[in-house]
Amino acid sequence: MMLGNELEDAFNRQILLEFEASMVYRQLAIEMDLRDLPGMAAWLRHQADEEIVHANKFIDHLADRGNHPKIGTVPAPQVAAGTALECFTSALEHEQKVSAAIRQLVQAAEECHDFDSRPLLSWFLSEQIEEESTISEIIGQLKLTGDDGPGLLRLDSGLSQRPVATTEADAE
Ligand code: FEO
């Protein structure tokens, strides 16, 4: 069943937000590369790719339901990343913004009695919990590391181990 116009617009806004998230992670990756933290940069680039997967999941959902997915104008990423701690704090703040948007989408879908989007939105609710938790853990480790250079390099090396993912929505 097709989504109504209002809900289609809300899903399209979420597509834009996922692409925006991808650009935020790309910029943060650049900032970490510039600070000689290649492992963190690699982790952030993988996360940028995962955000494309998220956008594609919404695109596929709209297309499968006979709606029209549209990509809006992606704003330039505004991030503070003077240090690794600032970088991951920026990432967490953006994830919290995305989580809030997903909750609003759930509410809008429920109000429209759009039961068909429930499985997709439930997946995203769980995904946001996981993403916020992962980044919070990294922030906790960065705080423990403090000014300890070797500790920061060990953390950087650990984050470089993240497996490479595809950007296709049906890969998971
Ligand atoms: Fe697609 Fe990290 O939220």
mmCIF file of C-alpha atoms and ligand atoms in Angstrom:
data_model
loop_
_atom_site.group_PDB
_atom_site.id
_atom_site.type_symbol
_atom_site.label_atom_id
_atom_site.label_comp_id
_atom_site.label_asym_id
_atom_site.label_seq_id
_atom_site.Cartn_x
_atom_site.Cartn_y
_atom_site.Cartn_z
ATOM 1 C CA MET A 1 0.000 0.000 0.000
ATOM 2 C CA MET A 2 1.310 3.465 -0.910
ATOM 3 C CA LEU A 3 2.231 5.954 1.768
ATOM 4 C CA GLY A 4 0.193 9.160 1.901
ATOM 5 C CA ASN A 5 1.840 12.402 0.767
ATOM 6 C CA GLU A 6 2.629 13.603 4.272
ATOM 7 C CA LEU A 7 4.284 10.347 5.273
ATOM 8 C CA GLU A 8 6.155 10.165 1.964
ATOM 9 C CA ASP A 9 7.570 13.626 2.693
ATOM 10 C CA ALA A 10 8.592 12.506 6.191
ATOM 11 C CA PHE A 11 10.393 9.444 4.789
ATOM 12 C CA ASN A 12 12.125 11.615 2.190
ATOM 13 C CA ARG A 13 13.332 13.935 4.961
ATOM 14 C CA GLN A 14 14.806 10.886 6.685
ATOM 15 C CA ILE A 15 16.590 9.872 3.464
ATOM 16 C CA LEU A 16 18.166 13.325 3.416
ATOM 17 C CA LEU A 17 19.149 13.062 7.082
ATOM 18 C CA GLU A 18 20.904 9.719 6.461
ATOM 19 C CA PHE A 19 22.880 11.230 3.563
ATOM 20 C CA GLU A 20 23.675 14.207 5.789
ATOM 21 C CA ALA A 21 24.915 11.773 8.460
ATOM 22 C CA SER A 22 27.148 10.150 5.858
ATOM 23 C CA MET A 23 28.696 13.519 4.972
ATOM 24 C CA VAL A 24 29.190 14.342 8.663
ATOM 25 C CA TYR A 25 31.117 11.073 9.126
ATOM 26 C CA ARG A 26 33.131 11.724 5.951
ATOM 27 C CA GLN A 27 34.155 15.152 7.260
ATOM 28 C CA LEU A 28 35.003 13.733 10.681
ATOM 29 C CA ALA A 29 37.142 11.071 8.963
ATOM 30 C CA ILE A 30 39.040 13.825 7.166
ATOM 31 C CA GLU A 31 39.623 15.635 10.458
ATOM 32 C CA MET A 32 41.029 12.488 12.110
ATOM 33 C CA ASP A 33 43.240 11.775 9.103
ATOM 34 C CA LEU A 34 44.641 15.302 9.424
ATOM 35 C CA ARG A 35 45.463 14.546 13.084
ATOM 36 C CA ASP A 36 47.375 11.378 12.130
ATOM 37 C CA LEU A 37 44.743 9.009 13.515
ATOM 38 C CA PRO A 38 44.188 6.716 10.499
ATOM 39 C CA GLY A 39 42.350 4.004 12.445
ATOM 40 C CA MET A 40 39.693 6.435 13.634
ATOM 41 C CA ALA A 41 39.485 7.911 10.140
ATOM 42 C CA ALA A 42 38.901 4.423 8.698
ATOM 43 C CA TRP A 43 36.233 3.664 11.328
ATOM 44 C CA LEU A 44 34.439 6.918 10.481
ATOM 45 C CA ARG A 45 34.606 6.228 6.738
ATOM 46 C CA HIS A 46 32.981 2.821 7.304
ATOM 47 C CA GLN A 47 30.311 4.544 9.340
ATOM 48 C CA ALA A 48 29.792 7.009 6.469
ATOM 49 C CA ASP A 49 29.184 4.020 4.183
ATOM 50 C CA GLU A 50 26.748 2.523 6.681
ATOM 51 C CA GLU A 51 24.727 5.733 6.579
ATOM 52 C CA ILE A 52 24.396 5.293 2.811
ATOM 53 C CA VAL A 53 23.031 1.798 3.539
ATOM 54 C CA HIS A 54 20.486 3.431 5.862
ATOM 55 C CA ALA A 55 19.458 5.932 3.185
ATOM 56 C CA ASN A 56 19.127 3.081 0.682
ATOM 57 C CA LYS A 57 16.876 1.135 3.047
ATOM 58 C CA PHE A 58 14.445 4.067 3.125
ATOM 59 C CA ILE A 59 14.762 4.591 -0.635
ATOM 60 C CA ASP A 60 13.985 0.915 -1.293
ATOM 61 C CA HIS A 61 11.031 1.006 1.098
ATOM 62 C CA LEU A 62 9.449 4.002 -0.634
ATOM 63 C CA ALA A 63 10.086 2.558 -4.086
ATOM 64 C CA ASP A 64 8.709 -0.869 -3.083
ATOM 65 C CA ARG A 65 5.518 0.776 -1.935
ATOM 66 C CA GLY A 66 5.019 2.701 -5.148
ATOM 67 C CA ASN A 67 6.091 6.027 -3.668
ATOM 68 C CA HIS A 68 8.707 8.445 -5.004
ATOM 69 C CA PRO A 69 11.997 8.577 -3.082
ATOM 70 C CA LYS A 70 13.736 11.931 -3.517
ATOM 71 C CA ILE A 71 17.126 13.116 -2.342
ATOM 72 C CA GLY A 72 17.029 16.726 -1.178
ATOM 73 C CA THR A 73 19.891 19.157 -0.763
ATOM 74 C CA VAL A 74 22.490 17.790 1.617
ATOM 75 C CA PRO A 75 23.832 20.595 3.835
ATOM 76 C CA ALA A 76 27.561 21.088 4.288
ATOM 77 C CA PRO A 77 28.643 19.187 7.413
ATOM 78 C CA GLN A 78 29.273 21.412 10.437
ATOM 79 C CA VAL A 79 31.476 19.517 12.862
ATOM 80 C CA ALA A 80 33.776 20.313 15.738
ATOM 81 C CA ALA A 81 36.723 17.941 15.715
ATOM 82 C CA GLY A 82 39.761 19.639 17.241
ATOM 83 C CA THR A 83 40.450 16.430 19.163
ATOM 84 C CA ALA A 84 39.365 12.797 18.861
ATOM 85 C CA LEU A 85 37.075 13.317 21.851
ATOM 86 C CA GLU A 86 35.411 16.308 20.175
ATOM 87 C CA CYS A 87 35.103 14.310 16.969
ATOM 88 C CA PHE A 88 33.231 11.398 18.551
ATOM 89 C CA THR A 89 31.147 13.778 20.671
ATOM 90 C CA SER A 90 30.054 15.461 17.414
ATOM 91 C CA ALA A 91 29.226 12.033 15.998
ATOM 92 C CA LEU A 92 27.143 11.155 19.047
ATOM 93 C CA GLU A 93 25.250 14.444 18.866
ATOM 94 C CA HIS A 94 24.407 13.766 15.247
ATOM 95 C CA GLU A 95 23.262 10.237 16.053
ATOM 96 C CA GLN A 96 21.017 11.618 18.786
ATOM 97 C CA LYS A 97 19.489 13.954 16.200
ATOM 98 C CA VAL A 98 18.900 10.987 13.878
ATOM 99 C CA SER A 99 17.385 8.933 16.720
ATOM 100 C CA ALA A 100 14.946 11.748 17.496
ATOM 101 C CA ALA A 101 13.970 11.928 13.825
ATOM 102 C CA ILE A 102 13.363 8.161 13.688
ATOM 103 C CA ARG A 103 11.118 8.392 16.756
ATOM 104 C CA GLN A 104 9.146 11.181 15.057
ATOM 105 C CA LEU A 105 8.838 9.009 11.964
ATOM 106 C CA VAL A 106 7.524 6.133 14.087
ATOM 107 C CA GLN A 107 4.984 8.486 15.626
ATOM 108 C CA ALA A 108 3.903 9.832 12.220
ATOM 109 C CA ALA A 109 3.533 6.293 10.826
ATOM 110 C CA GLU A 110 1.495 5.194 13.836
ATOM 111 C CA GLU A 111 -0.776 8.218 13.524
ATOM 112 C CA CYS A 112 -1.403 7.294 9.872
ATOM 113 C CA HIS A 113 -1.972 3.630 10.868
ATOM 114 C CA ASP A 114 0.792 2.722 8.464
ATOM 115 C CA PHE A 115 1.504 -0.794 9.717
ATOM 116 C CA ASP A 116 3.587 -1.734 6.664
ATOM 117 C CA SER A 117 6.500 0.473 7.730
ATOM 118 C CA ARG A 118 6.672 -1.034 11.217
ATOM 119 C CA PRO A 119 9.347 -3.700 10.505
ATOM 120 C CA LEU A 120 11.640 -1.156 8.852
ATOM 121 C CA LEU A 121 11.175 1.443 11.582
ATOM 122 C CA SER A 122 11.652 -1.139 14.334
ATOM 123 C CA TRP A 123 14.953 -2.093 12.727
ATOM 124 C CA PHE A 124 15.997 1.564 12.806
ATOM 125 C CA LEU A 125 14.976 2.016 16.446
ATOM 126 C CA SER A 126 17.262 -0.893 17.386
ATOM 127 C CA GLU A 127 20.029 0.331 15.089
ATOM 128 C CA GLN A 128 20.040 3.767 16.710
ATOM 129 C CA ILE A 129 20.353 2.253 20.189
ATOM 130 C CA GLU A 130 23.351 0.244 18.948
ATOM 131 C CA GLU A 131 24.993 3.197 17.185
ATOM 132 C CA GLU A 132 24.639 5.535 20.148
ATOM 133 C CA SER A 133 25.967 2.821 22.458
ATOM 134 C CA THR A 134 29.008 2.088 20.258
ATOM 135 C CA ILE A 135 29.965 5.755 19.991
ATOM 136 C CA SER A 136 29.376 6.343 23.714
ATOM 137 C CA GLU A 137 31.772 3.475 24.409
ATOM 138 C CA ILE A 138 34.441 5.047 22.195
ATOM 139 C CA ILE A 139 33.917 8.387 23.979
ATOM 140 C CA GLY A 140 34.320 6.609 27.328
ATOM 141 C CA GLN A 141 37.572 5.030 26.166
ATOM 142 C CA LEU A 142 38.845 8.378 24.869
ATOM 143 C CA LYS A 143 38.118 9.942 28.258
ATOM 144 C CA LEU A 144 40.019 7.127 29.983
ATOM 145 C CA THR A 145 42.927 7.658 27.602
ATOM 146 C CA GLY A 146 43.085 11.385 28.353
ATOM 147 C CA ASP A 147 46.473 12.829 27.385
ATOM 148 C CA ASP A 148 48.113 9.409 27.129
ATOM 149 C CA GLY A 149 49.552 9.403 23.575
ATOM 150 C CA PRO A 150 50.391 5.663 23.406
ATOM 151 C CA GLY A 151 46.907 4.880 24.774
ATOM 152 C CA LEU A 152 45.326 6.990 22.028
ATOM 153 C CA LEU A 153 47.400 5.213 19.374
ATOM 154 C CA ARG A 154 46.311 1.800 20.752
ATOM 155 C CA LEU A 155 42.679 2.903 20.577
ATOM 156 C CA ASP A 156 43.259 4.203 17.051
ATOM 157 C CA SER A 157 44.755 0.871 16.029
ATOM 158 C CA GLY A 158 41.813 -1.037 17.552
ATOM 159 C CA LEU A 159 39.269 1.062 15.656
ATOM 160 C CA SER A 160 41.046 0.349 12.367
ATOM 161 C CA GLN A 161 39.940 -3.302 12.656
ATOM 162 C CA ARG A 162 36.315 -2.575 11.720
ATOM 163 C CA PRO A 163 35.287 -4.811 8.808
ATOM 164 C CA VAL A 164 34.631 -3.144 5.451
ATOM 165 C CA ALA A 165 30.935 -3.017 4.542
ATOM 166 C CA THR A 166 29.105 -2.541 1.282
ATOM 167 C CA THR A 167 26.831 0.463 0.775
ATOM 168 C CA GLU A 168 23.978 -1.636 -0.626
ATOM 169 C CA ALA A 169 20.791 -1.697 1.434
ATOM 170 C CA ASP A 170 20.141 -5.437 0.958
ATOM 171 C CA ALA A 171 23.606 -6.464 2.149
ATOM 172 C CA GLU A 172 22.545 -6.962 5.792
HETATM 173 FE FE1 FEO B 1 21.657 6.186 10.109
HETATM 174 FE FE2 FEO B 1 23.833 6.519 12.242
HETATM 175 O O1 FEO B 1 22.103 6.766 11.744
#
